[in-house]
Short mmCIF file of C-alpha atoms in Angstrom, two decimals:
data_model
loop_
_atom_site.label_atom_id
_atom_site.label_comp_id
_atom_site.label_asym_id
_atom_site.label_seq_id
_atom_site.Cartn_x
_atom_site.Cartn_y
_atom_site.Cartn_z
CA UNK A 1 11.96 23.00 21.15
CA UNK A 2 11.45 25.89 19.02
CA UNK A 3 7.46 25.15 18.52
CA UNK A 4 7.57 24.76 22.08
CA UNK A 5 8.93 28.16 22.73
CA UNK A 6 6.81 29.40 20.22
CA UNK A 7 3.47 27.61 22.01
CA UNK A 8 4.19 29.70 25.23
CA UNK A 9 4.39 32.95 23.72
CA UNK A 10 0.76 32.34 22.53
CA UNK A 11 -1.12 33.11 19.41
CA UNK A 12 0.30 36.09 18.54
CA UNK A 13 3.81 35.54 18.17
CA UNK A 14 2.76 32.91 15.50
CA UNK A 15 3.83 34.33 11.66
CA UNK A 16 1.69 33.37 8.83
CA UNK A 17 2.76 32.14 5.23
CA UNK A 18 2.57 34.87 3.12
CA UNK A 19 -0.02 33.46 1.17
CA UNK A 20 -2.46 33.16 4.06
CA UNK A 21 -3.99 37.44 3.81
CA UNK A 22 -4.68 39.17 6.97
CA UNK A 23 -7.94 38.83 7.44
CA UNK A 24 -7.64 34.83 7.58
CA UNK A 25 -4.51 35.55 10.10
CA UNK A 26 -6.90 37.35 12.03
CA UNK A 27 -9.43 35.20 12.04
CA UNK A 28 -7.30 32.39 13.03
CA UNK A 29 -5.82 34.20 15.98
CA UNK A 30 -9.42 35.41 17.31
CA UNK A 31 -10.50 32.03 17.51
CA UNK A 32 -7.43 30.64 18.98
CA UNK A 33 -6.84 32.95 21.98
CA UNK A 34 -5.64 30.99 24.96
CA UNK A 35 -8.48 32.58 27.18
CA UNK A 36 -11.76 31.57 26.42
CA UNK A 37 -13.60 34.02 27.15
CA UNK A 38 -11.59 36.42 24.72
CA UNK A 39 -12.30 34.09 21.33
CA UNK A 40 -14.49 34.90 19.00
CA UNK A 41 -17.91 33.81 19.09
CA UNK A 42 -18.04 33.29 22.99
CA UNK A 43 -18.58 37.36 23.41
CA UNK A 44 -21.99 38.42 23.20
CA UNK A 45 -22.57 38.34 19.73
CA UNK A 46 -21.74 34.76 19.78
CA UNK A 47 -21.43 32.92 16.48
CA UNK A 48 -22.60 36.21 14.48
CA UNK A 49 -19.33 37.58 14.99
CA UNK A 50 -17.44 35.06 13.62
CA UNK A 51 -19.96 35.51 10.72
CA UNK A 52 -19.33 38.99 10.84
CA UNK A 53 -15.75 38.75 10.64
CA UNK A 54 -13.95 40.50 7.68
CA UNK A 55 -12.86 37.17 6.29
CA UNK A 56 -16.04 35.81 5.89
CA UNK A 57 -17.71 39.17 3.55
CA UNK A 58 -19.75 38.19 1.05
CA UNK A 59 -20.39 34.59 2.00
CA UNK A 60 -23.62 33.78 1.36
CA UNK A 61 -24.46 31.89 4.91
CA UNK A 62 -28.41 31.61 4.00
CA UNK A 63 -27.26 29.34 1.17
CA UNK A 64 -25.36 27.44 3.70
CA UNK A 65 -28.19 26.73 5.90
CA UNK A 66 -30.35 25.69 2.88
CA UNK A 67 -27.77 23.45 1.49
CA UNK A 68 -28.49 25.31 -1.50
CA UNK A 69 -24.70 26.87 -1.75
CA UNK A 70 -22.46 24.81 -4.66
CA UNK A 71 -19.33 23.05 -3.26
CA UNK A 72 -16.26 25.16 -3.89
CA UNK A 73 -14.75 21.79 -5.80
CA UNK A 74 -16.65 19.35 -6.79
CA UNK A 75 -14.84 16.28 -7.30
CA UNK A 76 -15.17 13.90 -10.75
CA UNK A 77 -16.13 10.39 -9.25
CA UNK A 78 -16.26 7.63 -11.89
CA UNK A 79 -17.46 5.01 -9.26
CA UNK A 80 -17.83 3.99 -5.44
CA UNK A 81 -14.47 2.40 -5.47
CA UNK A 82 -12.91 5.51 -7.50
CA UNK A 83 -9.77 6.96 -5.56
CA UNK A 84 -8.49 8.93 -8.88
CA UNK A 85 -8.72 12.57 -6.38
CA UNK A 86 -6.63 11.14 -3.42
CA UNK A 87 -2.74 11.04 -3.29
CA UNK A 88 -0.64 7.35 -4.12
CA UNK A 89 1.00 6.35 -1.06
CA UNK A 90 3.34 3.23 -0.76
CA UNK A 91 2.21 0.28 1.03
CA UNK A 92 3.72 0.38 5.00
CA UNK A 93 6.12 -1.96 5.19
CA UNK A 94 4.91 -3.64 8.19
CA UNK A 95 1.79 -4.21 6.49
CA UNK A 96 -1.69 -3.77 8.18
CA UNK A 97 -1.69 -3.62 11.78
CA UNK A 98 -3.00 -6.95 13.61
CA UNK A 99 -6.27 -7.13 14.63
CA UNK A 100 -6.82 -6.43 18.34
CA UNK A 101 -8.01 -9.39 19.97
CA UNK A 102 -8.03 -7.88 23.77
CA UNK A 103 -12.16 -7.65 23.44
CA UNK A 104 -12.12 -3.90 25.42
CA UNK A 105 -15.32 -3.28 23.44
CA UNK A 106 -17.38 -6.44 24.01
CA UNK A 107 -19.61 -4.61 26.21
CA UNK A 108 -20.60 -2.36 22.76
#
């Protein structure tokens, strides 16, 4: 109930983790606003202004486009099968799910 609450209010009544700086938190709520035509990036500017936006200084977006900009992590991958950078889970219980037999996608 309280998210609930907390959904109608809107956007701004939303507090941030500490960790998450201002800039982000403004980001986040300019892109979120309920009315569309009050986000960011649907104004006239359109997507410049999100690349414009405080949070975003000093990316280099050209390097972006090129595909030329290194990965902020780039992951050590031993093989194809290697899952040494993802979390252990236990097995579910109820196993895998049974296979759906209803055929809703034999017209695919």
């Amino acid at each position: 109930m309280r998210t609930y609450n907390i959904i109608l209010k809107g956007i701004d009544a939303i507090e941030f983790p500490r960790n998450i700086t201002r800039n982000a938190s403004a980001l986040i709520k300019k892109l979120c606003r309920d009315n569309p035509t009050e986000r960011l990036g649907y104004q006239r500017g359109g997507i410049s202004e999100i690349q414009k936006h405080k949070w975003f200084d000093g990316f280099y977006w050209e390097g972006l486009r090129n595909r030329t900009l290194p990965p902020p992590i780039l992951p050590k991958v031993q093989s194809v099968v290697d899952t040494a950078n993802f979390d252990d889970y236990p097995a579910d219980p109820d196993g895998p799910p049974p296979d759906d037999l209803s055929g809703w996608d034999e017209e695919f």
